[in-house]
Coordinates of C-alpha atoms and ligand atoms in Angstrom, one line a residue:
M145 CA -19.1 10.1 39.8
K146 CA -16.8 7.4 38.3
L147 CA -18.9 4.8 36.4
M148 CA -18.3 1.1 36.6
I149 CA -18.7 -0.4 33.1
A150 CA -21.3 -3.2 33.3
I151 CA -21.7 -3.5 29.6
E152 CA -19.6 -2.3 26.7
C153 CA -20.1 -2.7 22.9
L154 CA -16.9 -3.7 21.1
G155 CA -18.3 -3.4 17.6
D156 CA -19.2 -7.0 16.7
R157 CA -19.6 -8.2 20.3
L158 CA -20.5 -7.1 23.8
R159 CA -18.3 -7.3 26.9
I160 CA -20.1 -7.7 30.2
I161 CA -19.0 -8.4 33.8
D162 CA -20.5 -11.7 34.7
Q163 CA -22.8 -10.8 37.6
S164 CA -23.6 -14.5 38.3
R165 CA -20.0 -15.0 39.5
L166 CA -19.7 -11.9 41.7
P167 CA -18.5 -11.3 44.4
H168 CA -16.2 -14.4 44.3
E169 CA -14.8 -13.8 40.8
E170 CA -14.6 -10.7 38.7
I171 CA -14.9 -12.2 35.3
Y172 CA -15.7 -10.4 32.0
I173 CA -17.4 -12.4 29.3
E174 CA -17.9 -11.6 25.6
L175 CA -21.3 -12.1 23.9
H176 CA -20.9 -12.8 20.2
G177 CA -24.4 -12.3 18.9
Y178 CA -28.0 -12.0 19.8
Q179 CA -28.3 -15.6 21.0
D180 CA -25.4 -15.2 23.4
T181 CA -27.0 -12.0 24.6
A182 CA -30.4 -13.6 25.1
R183 CA -28.7 -16.4 27.0
A184 CA -26.9 -13.9 29.2
I185 CA -30.1 -12.1 30.1
R186 CA -32.0 -15.3 30.8
D187 CA -29.1 -16.8 33.0
M188 CA -28.7 -13.4 34.7
N189 CA -25.1 -12.9 33.8
I190 CA -26.5 -9.4 33.2
R191 CA -29.6 -8.3 35.1
G192 CA -31.5 -5.3 36.5
A193 CA -34.2 -3.7 34.5
P194 CA -32.3 -0.8 32.8
A195 CA -29.2 -3.0 32.1
I196 CA -31.4 -5.7 30.6
G197 CA -32.9 -3.0 28.3
V198 CA -29.4 -1.7 27.3
A199 CA -28.2 -5.3 26.6
A200 CA -31.4 -6.0 24.6
G201 CA -30.7 -2.9 22.4
Y202 CA -27.2 -4.0 21.6
G203 CA -28.3 -7.7 21.2
I204 CA -30.9 -6.7 18.6
A205 CA -28.3 -4.6 16.8
L206 CA -25.8 -7.5 16.8
G207 CA -28.6 -9.8 15.5
A208 CA -29.5 -7.4 12.8
N209 CA -25.8 -7.1 11.7
S210 CA -25.6 -10.9 11.3
I211 CA -28.5 -11.1 8.9
K212 CA -27.2 -12.0 5.5
T213 CA -29.7 -10.6 3.0
D214 CA -30.1 -7.4 1.1
D215 CA -33.8 -8.0 0.6
S216 CA -35.6 -5.7 3.1
R217 CA -38.7 -8.0 3.5
R218 CA -36.6 -11.0 4.3
F219 CA -34.4 -8.8 6.6
Q220 CA -37.5 -7.7 8.5
K221 CA -38.7 -11.3 8.9
E222 CA -35.3 -12.4 10.3
L223 CA -35.1 -9.4 12.5
S224 CA -38.5 -10.3 14.0
E225 CA -37.0 -13.7 15.0
V226 CA -34.0 -11.9 16.6
I227 CA -36.3 -9.7 18.6
E228 CA -38.5 -12.6 19.6
T229 CA -35.4 -14.5 20.9
I230 CA -34.4 -11.4 23.0
T231 CA -37.8 -10.6 24.4
S232 CA -38.6 -14.2 25.4
T233 CA -35.9 -14.2 28.1
R234 CA -37.4 -12.5 31.1
P235 CA -41.1 -11.3 31.4
T236 CA -41.2 -8.7 34.1
A237 CA -38.8 -5.9 33.3
V238 CA -40.6 -3.7 30.8
N239 CA -37.3 -2.2 29.5
L240 CA -36.8 -5.3 27.4
F241 CA -40.1 -4.8 25.6
R242 CA -39.9 -1.1 25.2
I243 CA -36.4 -1.2 23.7
A244 CA -37.6 -4.0 21.4
E245 CA -40.5 -1.8 20.2
R246 CA -38.1 1.1 19.7
M247 CA -35.7 -1.0 17.6
K248 CA -38.6 -2.3 15.6
K249 CA -39.7 1.2 14.8
V250 CA -36.2 2.2 13.7
A251 CA -36.0 -0.8 11.4
A252 CA -39.5 -0.2 10.0
G253 CA -38.4 3.4 9.0
G254 CA -36.1 2.2 6.1
K255 CA -35.8 0.1 3.0
D256 CA -32.0 -0.1 2.5
V257 CA -30.7 -3.0 4.7
V258 CA -27.2 -1.5 5.1
K259 CA -28.7 1.7 6.4
I260 CA -31.2 0.0 8.7
K261 CA -28.3 -2.0 10.3
K262 CA -26.4 1.2 10.9
S263 CA -29.5 3.0 12.3
L264 CA -30.1 0.0 14.7
T265 CA -26.5 0.1 16.0
D266 CA -26.7 3.9 16.5
E267 CA -30.0 3.5 18.3
A268 CA -28.5 0.9 20.7
V269 CA -25.7 3.3 21.6
K270 CA -28.2 6.1 22.0
I271 CA -30.3 4.0 24.4
H272 CA -27.2 3.2 26.5
L273 CA -26.3 6.9 26.7
E274 CA -29.9 7.9 27.6
E275 CA -30.0 5.3 30.4
E276 CA -26.7 6.6 31.7
R277 CA -27.9 10.2 31.7
A278 CA -31.3 9.2 33.2
T279 CA -29.7 7.4 36.1
E280 CA -27.3 10.2 36.8
K281 CA -30.3 12.6 37.0
I282 CA -32.2 10.2 39.2
S283 CA -29.3 9.9 41.6
R284 CA -28.9 13.7 41.8
L285 CA -32.6 14.4 42.2
G286 CA -33.2 11.6 44.7
A287 CA -30.2 12.7 46.9
E288 CA -32.2 15.9 47.6
L289 CA -34.5 13.7 49.7
I290 CA -31.7 12.4 51.9
E291 CA -30.7 14.4 55.0
N292 CA -27.4 14.1 56.9
G293 CA -27.0 10.8 58.7
F294 CA -30.2 9.2 57.3
G295 CA -30.6 5.5 57.9
I296 CA -31.6 4.0 54.6
I297 CA -32.6 0.4 53.7
T298 CA -32.2 -0.6 50.1
H299 CA -33.2 -3.9 48.5
C300 CA -31.8 -6.1 45.7
N301 CA -29.1 -4.4 43.5
T302 CA -29.8 -1.1 41.7
G303 CA -26.3 0.2 41.2
P304 CA -24.2 0.5 38.0
L305 CA -24.3 -3.2 37.5
A306 CA -28.1 -3.2 37.3
T307 CA -28.4 -0.1 35.2
A308 CA -25.5 0.2 32.9
G309 CA -25.4 3.7 34.3
Y310 CA -25.0 5.4 37.7
G311 CA -27.7 3.4 39.4
T312 CA -31.2 4.2 40.6
A313 CA -31.9 3.5 44.3
L314 CA -28.3 2.8 45.0
G315 CA -27.3 5.7 42.7
V316 CA -29.3 8.1 45.0
I317 CA -27.6 6.6 48.1
I318 CA -24.1 6.8 46.6
Y319 CA -24.7 10.4 45.4
A320 CA -25.9 11.4 48.9
H321 CA -22.7 9.7 50.4
R322 CA -20.5 11.7 47.9
Q323 CA -22.3 14.9 49.0
G324 CA -20.9 14.2 52.5
K325 CA -24.3 13.3 54.0
K326 CA -22.9 10.2 55.6
P327 CA -26.0 8.0 55.1
R328 CA -26.1 4.8 57.2
I329 CA -26.8 2.3 54.6
F330 CA -28.6 -1.0 55.3
V331 CA -28.3 -3.5 52.5
D332 CA -31.0 -6.3 52.4
E333 CA -29.4 -9.6 51.4
T334 CA -32.4 -10.2 49.1
R335 CA -33.2 -13.9 49.1
P336 CA -33.3 -16.0 47.2
R337 CA -30.6 -14.9 44.7
L338 CA -28.9 -12.6 47.2
Q339 CA -28.4 -9.7 44.8
G340 CA -28.0 -7.5 48.0
S341 CA -25.2 -9.4 49.7
K342 CA -23.5 -10.5 46.5
L343 CA -23.8 -7.4 44.2
T344 CA -24.8 -4.3 46.2
A345 CA -22.3 -5.2 48.9
W346 CA -19.6 -5.7 46.2
E347 CA -20.4 -2.4 44.5
L348 CA -20.3 -0.5 47.8
K349 CA -17.1 -2.1 48.9
Q350 CA -15.5 -1.3 45.5
A351 CA -16.6 2.3 46.0
G352 CA -15.3 2.4 49.5
I353 CA -18.7 3.3 51.0
P354 CA -19.5 1.9 54.5
F355 CA -22.7 -0.1 54.9
T356 CA -24.3 -2.8 57.0
L357 CA -25.6 -6.0 55.5
I358 CA -28.8 -7.4 57.0
T359 CA -31.1 -10.3 56.2
D360 CA -34.4 -9.4 54.7
S361 CA -36.2 -10.4 57.9
M362 CA -34.3 -7.8 60.0
A363 CA -35.8 -4.7 58.3
G364 CA -38.7 -4.4 60.8
H365 CA -36.4 -4.7 63.7
F366 CA -34.3 -1.8 62.6
M367 CA -37.3 0.3 61.7
K368 CA -38.8 -0.3 65.2
R369 CA -35.5 0.8 66.7
E370 CA -35.9 4.1 64.8
E371 CA -32.6 3.5 62.9
I372 CA -34.3 3.9 59.5
N373 CA -35.4 7.2 58.0
C374 CA -36.4 6.0 54.5
V375 CA -36.4 3.0 52.2
I376 CA -35.3 3.3 48.6
A377 CA -35.9 0.5 46.0
G378 CA -35.7 0.3 42.2
A379 CA -38.4 -1.0 39.8
D380 CA -38.7 -3.5 37.0
R381 CA -42.0 -2.1 35.8
I382 CA -44.3 0.7 37.0
A383 CA -47.9 0.6 35.8
A384 CA -49.9 3.8 34.9
N385 CA -51.4 3.8 38.4
G386 CA -47.9 3.8 40.1
Y387 CA -48.2 0.3 41.3
T388 CA -44.6 -1.1 41.0
A389 CA -43.1 -4.5 40.3
N390 CA -39.7 -4.9 41.9
K391 CA -37.6 -7.7 43.4
I392 CA -39.5 -10.1 45.7
G393 CA -39.5 -8.6 49.2
T394 CA -40.1 -5.0 48.1
Y395 CA -43.8 -5.2 49.0
S396 CA -43.1 -6.4 52.5
L397 CA -40.6 -3.6 53.0
A398 CA -43.1 -1.0 51.8
V399 CA -45.8 -2.3 54.2
L400 CA -43.3 -2.3 57.0
A401 CA -42.1 1.2 56.2
N402 CA -45.7 2.3 56.1
A403 CA -46.5 0.8 59.5
H404 CA -43.6 2.7 61.0
G405 CA -44.4 6.0 59.2
I406 CA -41.1 5.8 57.2
P407 CA -41.0 7.2 53.6
F408 CA -40.7 4.5 50.9
Y409 CA -39.3 5.7 47.6
I410 CA -39.0 4.0 44.2
A411 CA -36.2 5.3 42.0
A412 CA -36.5 4.4 38.3
P413 CA -36.0 5.8 34.9
T414 CA -39.2 6.6 32.8
S415 CA -38.1 3.7 30.6
T416 CA -39.4 1.5 33.4
I417 CA -42.9 2.9 33.2
D418 CA -45.4 0.8 31.3
F419 CA -48.1 3.4 30.3
S420 CA -50.1 0.6 28.6
L421 CA -50.9 -1.1 31.9
K422 CA -53.6 0.6 33.9
S423 CA -52.9 -1.5 37.0
G424 CA -49.7 -3.0 38.5
Y425 CA -51.6 -6.3 39.0
Q426 CA -51.5 -6.8 35.2
I427 CA -47.7 -7.0 35.3
P428 CA -46.5 -10.5 34.5
I429 CA -44.4 -12.0 37.4
E430 CA -41.5 -14.2 36.5
E431 CA -41.5 -17.5 38.3
R432 CA -38.0 -18.9 38.6
E433 CA -36.4 -22.3 39.2
P434 CA -37.1 -23.9 42.7
E435 CA -33.3 -24.5 43.1
E436 CA -32.9 -20.8 43.8
V437 CA -34.8 -21.4 47.0
T438 CA -33.7 -24.9 47.9
H439 CA -30.0 -24.2 47.2
I440 CA -27.5 -21.5 47.9
D441 CA -24.5 -21.5 45.6
G442 CA -25.2 -25.1 44.6
V443 CA -25.5 -26.3 48.2
R444 CA -28.9 -27.8 49.2
I445 CA -30.4 -26.2 52.2
A446 CA -33.8 -27.8 52.1
P447 CA -34.9 -31.4 52.2
E448 CA -35.2 -33.2 48.8
G449 CA -38.7 -33.1 47.1
V450 CA -40.2 -30.1 48.9
E451 CA -42.7 -28.0 47.1
V452 CA -41.3 -24.5 46.3
A453 CA -42.7 -21.2 45.1
N454 CA -40.3 -18.7 43.6
P455 CA -41.9 -15.6 42.3
A456 CA -39.0 -13.3 41.4
F457 CA -40.9 -10.0 41.8
D458 CA -43.9 -8.6 43.8
I459 CA -46.2 -5.7 43.3
T460 CA -46.2 -2.7 45.7
P461 CA -49.5 -0.8 45.6
G462 CA -49.3 3.0 45.2
Q463 CA -50.6 3.7 48.7
Y464 CA -47.3 2.4 50.2
I465 CA -45.1 4.5 47.8
T466 CA -44.3 8.0 49.1
A467 CA -42.8 9.1 45.8
I468 CA -41.3 7.8 42.5
I469 CA -38.0 9.4 41.6
T470 CA -37.5 9.6 37.9
E471 CA -35.1 11.6 35.7
R472 CA -38.0 13.8 34.8
G473 CA -38.8 14.7 38.3
I474 CA -40.1 13.3 41.6
I475 CA -43.7 12.1 41.3
R476 CA -45.8 12.4 44.4
H477 CA -49.4 11.5 45.0
P478 CA -51.7 11.1 43.2
L479 CA -49.1 9.0 41.4
E480 CA -51.5 8.2 38.5
E481 CA -51.8 11.9 37.7
G482 CA -48.0 12.5 37.9
I483 CA -47.4 9.5 35.7
G484 CA -50.1 10.6 33.3
K485 CA -48.2 14.0 32.8
L486 CA -45.1 12.1 31.6
V487 CA -46.9 10.5 28.6
Ligands
MRU292 O1 -34.0 -10.3 39.0 P1 -33.1 -9.1 38.9 O2 -31.9 -9.2 39.7 O3 -32.9 -8.7 37.5 O4 -34.0 -8.0 39.6 C1 -33.6 -6.7 39.7 C2 -34.4 -5.8 40.5 O5 -35.5 -6.2 40.9 C3 -34.0 -4.4 40.6 O6 -34.4 -3.8 41.8 C4 -34.7 -3.6 39.5 O7 -34.4 -4.2 38.2 C5 -34.2 -2.2 39.4 S1 -32.6 -2.1 38.8 C6 -32.2 -0.5 38.8

């Protein structure tokens, strides 16, 4: 499968496609350090849990390389500030925190600042490669669940843009398409930020794969008409009990799928599992600016002064999840047991 490059390390800087400008403009921007990287994650120029993790790894390495001291204690202190800046950007995707922990461990394993810097850069590249391989495996494994002509709903954006790899939920669907299974793909627009209509639609168009764009509220209609055989979504964080945080609207889709007896799959790399959280309800949910709800592309669509809620993610309880597709296998019920075996 040809891979779209969502993020690329150019030595002293990163190059990303600016996802906030798609699909209108295909613009690449350069990030010249950890502060730039943190800003890009916060402003969602780069987004999607695995891609955020990869960007965090590179951002921390860039930050480490910019520290101007040979004294290892001082270096560690400044590195902590770099890591704090990167991890304070978005709270829900666990990839950010797991990668930060991993980079901290690498840095703690040495005394020579030059060597630590080199190890951190190598680690960031390794993380990127691992995510790429993991998402390729997920796509291949998940495609085994798809039969010829399956109607599939997917939510948000989980393709190469979101993963810096092959994609998770969308990776599975693209893989099945390339196997000739002719899936009928329904793309949820994914209000409020429209990652479905802006990004997933763009990625599928680029790949020449046919699909139908629907609004989020149309999912039940198509399920009732028996046009849907399964739903596949990604994840931002999966707790040890299998409860999953993903883009707002995922929970509603899962309940709907359950009511219609339709399998509901989560596709995610194991880097998205937070083994430290017993329950999904412990996952912090990011609350974003009200303008994402009151405006579309800068145009106001609601009266001035209305009260707005804008949780960016919701939690889907395990009972609505048929299986979790990871690079290490497909986890079925009891999810907690399957997840436990991965530790
Ligand atoms: O707020 P976003 O666009 O970063 O949210 C992304 C999602 O919710 C994705 O479904 C999730 O990160 C999985 S990406 C493979």
